Coordinates of C-alpha atoms and ligand atoms in Angstrom, one line a residue:
X1 CA -121.6 79.3 149.0
X2 CA -124.7 80.5 150.8
X3 CA -127.1 78.1 149.1
X4 CA -124.4 75.2 149.6
X5 CA -124.7 75.7 153.6
X6 CA -128.4 76.2 153.4
X7 CA -128.1 72.7 151.7
X8 CA -125.6 71.4 154.4
X9 CA -128.1 72.1 157.4
X10 CA -130.3 69.4 157.7
X11 CA -134.2 70.1 158.5
X12 CA -135.7 66.9 158.4
X13 CA -136.4 64.5 161.1
X14 CA -133.2 61.9 161.8
X15 CA -134.6 59.7 164.4
X16 CA -136.1 56.7 162.8
X17 CA -139.7 56.1 164.3
X18 CA -139.3 52.8 165.8
X19 CA -136.5 54.4 168.2
X20 CA -139.5 56.8 169.5
X21 CA -139.8 56.2 173.5
X22 CA -136.8 53.9 173.8
X23 CA -134.0 56.6 173.1
X24 CA -133.6 57.2 176.8
X25 CA -131.7 54.9 179.1
X26 CA -131.9 54.5 182.6
X27 CA -128.4 52.7 182.7
X28 CA -126.8 55.7 180.9
X29 CA -127.6 57.8 183.8
X30 CA -127.2 55.6 186.5
X31 CA -123.4 54.1 185.2
X32 CA -122.2 57.9 185.0
X33 CA -123.6 58.7 188.6
X34 CA -121.7 55.7 189.6
X35 CA -118.6 56.5 188.1
X36 CA -118.5 60.3 189.3
X37 CA -120.0 59.7 192.9
X38 CA -119.7 56.2 194.2
X39 CA -117.1 54.9 196.7
X40 CA -118.4 51.6 196.7
X41 CA -120.3 50.5 193.6
X42 CA -122.8 47.7 193.6
X43 CA -124.8 48.7 190.8
X44 CA -124.0 47.3 187.1
X45 CA -123.9 43.9 187.3
X46 CA -119.9 42.6 187.1
X47 CA -117.9 40.9 189.4
X48 CA -115.0 43.2 190.8
X49 CA -112.8 39.9 191.0
X50 CA -110.3 38.8 188.5
X51 CA -111.9 36.1 185.9
X52 CA -110.4 32.5 186.8
X53 CA -106.9 31.7 186.1
X54 CA -107.6 28.8 183.5
X55 CA -109.3 31.3 181.7
X56 CA -107.0 34.4 181.4
X57 CA -103.9 31.9 181.1
X58 CA -106.0 30.6 178.0
X59 CA -106.1 33.9 176.4
X60 CA -102.5 34.5 176.9
X61 CA -101.7 30.8 175.4
X62 CA -103.8 32.3 172.4
X63 CA -102.2 35.0 171.8
X64 CA -98.5 33.6 172.2
X65 CA -99.3 30.4 171.2
X66 CA -97.9 31.0 167.7
X67 CA -100.9 30.6 166.0
X68 CA -101.4 33.9 163.9
X69 CA -104.7 32.8 162.7
X70 CA -106.5 33.5 165.7
X71 CA -106.0 37.1 164.8
X72 CA -108.3 37.0 162.0
X73 CA -111.7 36.2 161.1
X74 CA -112.8 32.5 161.9
X75 CA -116.4 30.9 160.8
X76 CA -119.1 33.5 161.2
X77 CA -121.6 31.2 163.2
X78 CA -118.8 30.5 166.0
X79 CA -115.2 29.5 166.1
X80 CA -115.5 25.8 165.4
X81 CA -113.4 25.0 169.1
X82 CA -116.3 27.0 170.8
X83 CA -119.6 25.5 168.7
X84 CA -117.9 22.4 169.2
X85 CA -117.2 22.4 173.0
X86 CA -120.4 24.3 173.7
X87 CA -122.5 21.7 171.6
X88 CA -120.7 18.8 173.9
X89 CA -121.8 20.9 177.2
X90 CA -125.2 21.2 176.3
X91 CA -125.7 17.5 175.1
X92 CA -125.0 16.9 178.8
X93 CA -127.5 19.1 180.0
X94 CA -130.0 18.7 178.0
X95 CA -129.9 14.7 177.4
X96 CA -130.1 15.1 173.5
X97 CA -127.7 15.2 170.3
X98 CA -126.7 18.6 169.1
X99 CA -125.1 19.6 166.1
X100 CA -122.2 22.3 166.6
X101 CA -122.7 23.6 163.2
X102 CA -126.8 24.3 163.1
X103 CA -127.7 24.3 166.9
X104 CA -125.5 26.6 168.4
X105 CA -124.4 30.1 167.1
X106 CA -121.8 32.3 169.0
X107 CA -122.8 36.0 169.8
X108 CA -121.3 38.9 170.9
X109 CA -122.6 38.4 174.3
X110 CA -126.1 37.4 175.4
X111 CA -127.1 40.9 174.2
X112 CA -126.6 40.4 170.8
X113 CA -127.9 36.6 170.7
X114 CA -131.1 38.5 172.3
X115 CA -131.1 41.2 169.5
X116 CA -131.0 38.1 166.6
X117 CA -133.9 36.6 168.5
X118 CA -136.3 39.4 168.5
X119 CA -135.0 40.8 164.9
X120 CA -135.4 37.1 163.8
X121 CA -138.8 36.2 165.2
X122 CA -141.2 39.3 165.6
X123 CA -143.2 40.9 162.8
X124 CA -145.1 44.2 162.9
X125 CA -148.2 43.6 165.3
X126 CA -146.7 40.6 167.2
X127 CA -147.2 40.4 170.7
X128 CA -144.0 39.2 173.0
X129 CA -144.9 38.5 176.7
X130 CA -142.5 39.8 178.9
X131 CA -142.5 38.9 182.6
X132 CA -142.0 42.0 184.9
X133 CA -139.5 42.8 186.5
X134 CA -137.3 42.2 183.6
X135 CA -133.8 43.1 182.1
X136 CA -134.6 46.3 180.5
X137 CA -133.2 45.6 176.7
X138 CA -136.0 43.0 176.2
X139 CA -138.7 45.8 175.8
X140 CA -136.8 47.9 173.8
X141 CA -135.7 45.3 171.4
X142 CA -139.2 43.8 171.0
X143 CA -140.1 47.8 169.8
X144 CA -137.0 47.9 167.8
X145 CA -138.3 44.9 165.9
X146 CA -141.9 46.1 165.3
X147 CA -143.4 44.1 168.2
X148 CA -145.8 45.0 171.1
X149 CA -144.3 43.9 174.3
X150 CA -147.3 42.6 176.9
X151 CA -146.2 42.5 180.2
X152 CA -147.3 40.0 183.1
X153 CA -145.8 40.5 186.5
X154 CA -144.6 38.6 189.4
X155 CA -146.3 39.6 192.3
X156 CA -144.9 39.5 196.0
X157 CA -146.7 37.4 198.8
X158 CA -144.9 38.3 201.8
X159 CA -144.5 35.7 204.2
X160 CA -146.4 36.2 207.1
X161 CA -144.1 34.7 209.8
X162 CA -141.9 38.2 210.0
X163 CA -139.1 36.0 207.9
X164 CA -137.6 37.8 205.0
X165 CA -138.8 37.7 202.0
X166 CA -137.4 35.0 199.2
X167 CA -137.2 35.7 195.7
X168 CA -139.6 32.6 195.7
X169 CA -142.3 34.6 197.0
X170 CA -142.7 36.1 193.7
X171 CA -144.7 34.3 192.0
X172 CA -146.8 34.5 188.4
X173 CA -150.7 34.6 188.9
X174 CA -151.6 31.6 186.5
X175 CA -155.0 32.8 185.2
X176 CA -153.5 36.3 184.8
X177 CA -150.4 34.6 182.8
X178 CA -153.1 32.6 180.7
X179 CA -154.6 35.7 179.8
X180 CA -151.8 37.4 177.9
X181 CA -151.7 34.5 175.6
X182 CA -153.3 35.3 172.1
X183 CA -153.3 34.3 168.4
X184 CA -151.1 37.7 168.2
X185 CA -148.6 36.2 170.8
X186 CA -145.3 35.3 168.9
X187 CA -143.1 34.6 171.6
X188 CA -142.5 34.8 175.3
X189 CA -139.5 35.8 177.1
X190 CA -138.2 33.8 180.0
X191 CA -135.2 34.9 182.3
X192 CA -134.8 32.5 185.0
X193 CA -132.6 32.7 187.1
X194 CA -134.0 36.5 186.9
X195 CA -132.5 39.7 186.7
X196 CA -133.6 41.7 189.2
X197 CA -135.3 39.9 191.7
X198 CA -133.3 36.4 191.8
X199 CA -135.8 34.4 191.6
X200 CA -135.2 30.5 190.1
X201 CA -138.3 29.4 188.1
X202 CA -140.0 25.9 189.4
X203 CA -140.2 22.8 187.7
X204 CA -144.1 23.8 188.0
X205 CA -143.9 27.0 187.2
X206 CA -142.0 26.6 184.2
X207 CA -144.4 23.7 183.3
X208 CA -147.4 26.3 183.2
X209 CA -145.2 28.3 180.8
X210 CA -144.7 25.7 178.6
X211 CA -148.1 24.3 178.9
X212 CA -149.1 27.5 177.4
X213 CA -146.6 28.2 174.6
X214 CA -147.6 24.8 173.4
X215 CA -151.3 25.5 173.3
X216 CA -150.9 28.5 171.6
X217 CA -147.9 28.1 169.2
X218 CA -145.3 30.4 170.9
X219 CA -141.7 30.3 170.8
X220 CA -139.9 30.9 174.1
X221 CA -136.5 32.9 174.2
X222 CA -135.2 31.5 177.1
X223 CA -132.5 34.1 178.9
X224 CA -130.3 31.8 180.9
X225 CA -127.1 33.7 181.5
X226 CA -127.4 33.3 185.6
X227 CA -127.5 29.5 184.9
X228 CA -124.4 28.4 186.8
X229 CA -125.6 31.0 189.4
X230 CA -128.2 29.3 191.9
X231 CA -127.9 28.6 195.5
X232 CA -128.9 26.5 198.7
X233 CA -129.3 23.3 196.6
X234 CA -131.8 24.9 194.3
X235 CA -131.5 23.4 190.6
X236 CA -131.6 25.3 187.3
X237 CA -133.9 23.9 185.2
X238 CA -133.9 24.6 181.6
X239 CA -137.5 24.9 179.7
X240 CA -136.2 23.4 176.6
X241 CA -136.0 20.0 178.5
X242 CA -139.7 20.0 179.2
X243 CA -142.0 18.7 176.9
X244 CA -142.6 19.8 173.7
X245 CA -140.7 23.1 174.5
X246 CA -136.9 21.9 172.7
X247 CA -138.2 23.0 169.1
X248 CA -139.9 26.2 170.1
X249 CA -137.2 27.3 172.3
X250 CA -133.7 29.0 171.8
X251 CA -131.4 29.0 175.1
X252 CA -129.0 31.9 175.5
X253 CA -126.0 32.1 177.6
X254 CA -123.0 34.4 178.4
X255 CA -119.4 33.7 179.1
X256 CA -119.2 36.8 180.8
X257 CA -121.9 35.7 183.4
X258 CA -120.4 32.0 183.5
X259 CA -116.9 32.8 183.7
X260 CA -116.8 36.3 185.3
X261 CA -115.6 38.0 182.2
X262 CA -118.2 40.0 181.2
X263 CA -115.8 42.5 179.2
X264 CA -115.2 39.9 177.1
X265 CA -118.6 39.9 175.3
X266 CA -118.8 36.4 174.3
X267 CA -122.1 34.9 174.5
X268 CA -124.4 32.0 172.4
X269 CA -127.7 30.7 171.7
X270 CA -128.4 27.2 171.4
X271 CA -131.4 25.5 169.8
X272 CA -133.2 23.5 167.1
X273 CA -132.0 24.3 163.4
X274 CA -135.0 25.7 162.4
X275 CA -134.8 28.5 165.0
X276 CA -131.4 28.9 164.8
X277 CA -130.9 29.3 160.7
X278 CA -133.0 32.6 161.3
X279 CA -130.8 33.8 163.8
X280 CA -127.9 33.1 161.5
X281 CA -129.5 35.5 158.9
X282 CA -129.5 38.3 161.3
X283 CA -126.1 37.8 162.4
X284 CA -124.6 37.4 159.1
X285 CA -126.2 40.7 158.1
X286 CA -125.7 42.8 161.2
X287 CA -122.5 41.9 163.5
X288 CA -121.5 39.1 161.5
X289 CA -118.4 37.9 163.4
X290 CA -117.2 37.9 167.3
X291 CA -113.5 38.5 168.4
X292 CA -111.7 34.9 167.3
X293 CA -108.8 35.2 170.2
X294 CA -111.6 35.5 172.8
X295 CA -113.8 32.5 171.9
X296 CA -110.7 30.7 171.5
X297 CA -110.1 31.2 175.0
X298 CA -113.4 30.8 176.2
X299 CA -113.6 27.2 174.0
X300 CA -110.8 26.4 176.5
X301 CA -112.4 27.1 179.6
X302 CA -115.4 25.2 178.6
X303 CA -113.2 22.3 177.7
X304 CA -111.8 22.4 181.0
X305 CA -115.1 22.6 182.5
X306 CA -116.6 19.5 180.3
X307 CA -113.5 17.4 182.1
X308 CA -114.3 18.6 185.5
X309 CA -118.3 18.7 185.1
X310 CA -119.8 18.4 188.4
X311 CA -116.7 17.6 190.4
X312 CA -115.7 20.2 193.2
X313 CA -112.7 21.7 191.4
X314 CA -115.3 23.0 188.7
X315 CA -115.7 26.6 188.2
X316 CA -119.4 26.1 187.8
X317 CA -119.4 24.5 190.9
X318 CA -116.7 26.8 192.7
X319 CA -118.6 30.0 191.8
X320 CA -121.8 29.7 192.8
X321 CA -120.4 28.5 196.4
X322 CA -118.4 31.7 196.8
X323 CA -121.0 33.5 195.5
X324 CA -123.8 32.4 198.0
X325 CA -121.4 33.4 200.7
X326 CA -121.2 36.8 199.2
X327 CA -125.1 36.7 198.8
X328 CA -125.2 35.8 202.4
X329 CA -122.8 38.6 203.6
X330 CA -124.7 41.5 202.1
X331 CA -128.3 39.8 203.3
X332 CA -126.6 40.2 206.5
X333 CA -125.6 43.8 206.5
X334 CA -129.0 44.9 204.6
X335 CA -131.1 42.8 207.4
X336 CA -129.0 44.3 210.2
X337 CA -129.5 48.0 209.1
X338 CA -133.4 47.6 208.2
X339 CA -132.8 47.7 204.5
X340 CA -134.9 44.5 204.3
X341 CA -133.3 42.1 201.5
X342 CA -135.5 39.6 199.4
X343 CA -133.2 36.6 199.7
X344 CA -132.3 35.7 196.0
X345 CA -132.1 32.0 195.1
X346 CA -130.1 32.8 192.2
X347 CA -127.9 35.6 189.9
X348 CA -125.7 37.9 191.6
X349 CA -128.1 40.6 192.7
X350 CA -130.1 41.2 195.8
X351 CA -133.1 43.6 195.8
X352 CA -133.4 45.3 199.2
X353 CA -136.8 47.5 200.6
X354 CA -135.6 51.0 201.5
X355 CA -138.9 51.7 203.3
X356 CA -137.0 52.4 206.7
X357 CA -134.5 54.8 204.9
X358 CA -137.2 57.0 203.5
X359 CA -137.1 59.6 206.0
X360 CA -133.9 60.8 204.9
X361 CA -134.8 61.2 201.3
X362 CA -137.8 63.4 201.1
X363 CA -140.3 62.5 198.1
X364 CA -141.3 65.2 196.0
X365 CA -145.3 64.9 195.3
X366 CA -146.5 64.9 191.9
X367 CA -142.8 63.8 190.2
X368 CA -142.8 61.8 187.3
X369 CA -139.8 60.0 188.6
X370 CA -140.2 56.9 190.5
X371 CA -139.2 57.3 194.3
X372 CA -136.7 54.7 194.0
X373 CA -134.8 56.5 191.2
X374 CA -134.7 59.4 193.3
X375 CA -133.6 57.2 196.3
X376 CA -130.8 55.3 194.2
X377 CA -129.5 59.1 192.8
X378 CA -129.6 60.5 196.5
X379 CA -127.7 57.5 197.9
X380 CA -124.6 57.5 195.7
X381 CA -124.1 61.6 195.9
X382 CA -124.8 61.8 199.8
X383 CA -123.4 58.0 200.8
X384 CA -120.8 57.2 197.9
X385 CA -123.0 53.8 197.6
X386 CA -124.3 52.7 193.8
X387 CA -127.3 50.7 193.5
X388 CA -130.0 50.4 190.6
X389 CA -133.5 51.4 191.2
X390 CA -136.2 48.6 190.6
X391 CA -138.3 50.4 188.8
X392 CA -135.5 50.4 186.1
X393 CA -136.9 46.9 185.7
X394 CA -140.7 47.6 185.1
X395 CA -142.4 49.1 181.8
X396 CA -143.1 52.8 181.6
X397 CA -147.0 52.0 182.7
X398 CA -146.0 50.2 185.8
X399 CA -142.5 51.8 186.7
X400 CA -144.6 53.1 190.2
X401 CA -145.3 49.8 191.1
X402 CA -142.9 49.0 193.6
X403 CA -141.3 52.3 194.6
X404 CA -139.4 51.2 197.5
X405 CA -137.0 48.8 196.5
X406 CA -133.4 49.1 195.1
X407 CA -130.8 46.3 193.4
X408 CA -127.4 45.9 194.7
X409 CA -124.8 43.4 193.0
X410 CA -122.8 41.3 195.2
X411 CA -120.4 39.8 192.8
X412 CA -117.5 42.0 194.7
X413 CA -114.6 41.4 196.5
X414 CA -114.7 40.7 200.1
X415 CA -113.4 44.2 201.1
X416 CA -116.3 45.9 198.6
X417 CA -118.7 44.4 200.5
X418 CA -117.1 45.3 203.9
X419 CA -117.1 49.1 202.6
X420 CA -120.7 48.8 201.6
X421 CA -121.5 47.4 205.2
X422 CA -119.7 50.3 206.4
X423 CA -121.5 52.8 204.8
X424 CA -124.8 51.0 206.1
X425 CA -123.6 50.9 209.5
X426 CA -122.8 54.7 209.5
X427 CA -125.7 55.3 208.0
X428 CA -127.9 53.7 210.3
X429 CA -126.2 55.4 213.2
X430 CA -126.6 58.9 211.8
X431 CA -130.5 58.3 211.3
X432 CA -131.2 56.9 215.1
Ligands
PMP501 N1 -129.1 38.8 180.2 C1 -129.4 39.5 181.2 C2 -130.9 38.8 182.1 C3 -128.6 39.7 182.1 O1 -128.3 40.3 183.5 C4 -127.5 40.1 181.1 C5 -126.1 41.2 181.6 N2 -126.4 42.1 183.0 C6 -127.5 39.9 179.8 C7 -128.4 39.3 179.0 C8 -126.1 40.3 179.0 O2 -125.1 39.7 178.5 P1 -123.9 39.8 178.4 O3 -123.1 40.5 178.8 O4 -123.2 38.2 178.0 O5 -124.2 40.6 176.5

């Protein structure tokens, strides 16, 4: 008995080396804090309004329509009706012919499409350029693949006229960007519209990135999950449509963001077969398959959008219109209390400057924790308002670079945004 129990107790390290440094995640902490303390949750990025009726009805039809095969496995690389309609849709957007079977792959959310890319393309020692601030999983996924993330920042140029900053005021320094490319660079991750800033990269900025990708023979992993969420008549430009880029770009999208149904976890990758064939290898040997019934309903949602493309009834036209109004409400609320917002050109996030509220939340000198983290924790515990610190979108080395910003999500019901406004107004009064 004794020798058996000794054998049963493991003493060897269990964690694979590739998980070192990525085993702690700020989202786990902040999602839990929001669940425990928040009265108003503008933290994590998901809508609290319903998904569109045409989408939920499509799901109900799929469930009750008598096709019992929708409860079984479908094609591993994407349910045929879904890959077909995504191919048709992107043919329109990109102006090129696409083969649904080889140019499109369906994934478990955009997250899995990203994971497939890094696993498929990044070798030990390869460098991957990531533009800061960034959606945090890019760094961890590069590291898990054995690669080295190389960061290049968007730098703020505050407007001199006293106006509010725009996400467009955060820019890459062309020389600095160029200096990050070398023969070790395998890929660059582009996220436009960008989470967390809401920056929509201009044609000039994309042209610069494209030129460097072509010059150094680098791949582009283009996370476009917020492709429809652009405001003020701005246009989302797909880098894959720029000269020399189709062949080296994987476009990543998300039904969660596109159809306001983040819990469905349906995403996709679109690109040339020579790249997607390797994503298929990773997919085949990891997740293998996504929920058939959700794919069926998303296919019908896309079919509707294809028919209504560019028309006022289109959800891809209506959603940004509604969100722009919500953006404007939250921007006004924040500006009014002196929590200066950076006006986003896209996404459903606003980053705001907390400098004027710092007196309520004392800094702890020499702490390793970035100030914005402490502020966001204090705010949710004491005011019941949840947001995410901007430092969550920076690498460890740069997490103290911008300590005075937090990110709010405005994909919320009017009542939620009003409740946030009430908290901010009350706080402002208590302050003065
Ligand atoms: N990329 C970005 C930039 C995101 O913000 C998100 C979701 N927050 C994702 C990818 C993941 O999308 P999905 O839920 O479809 O996996």
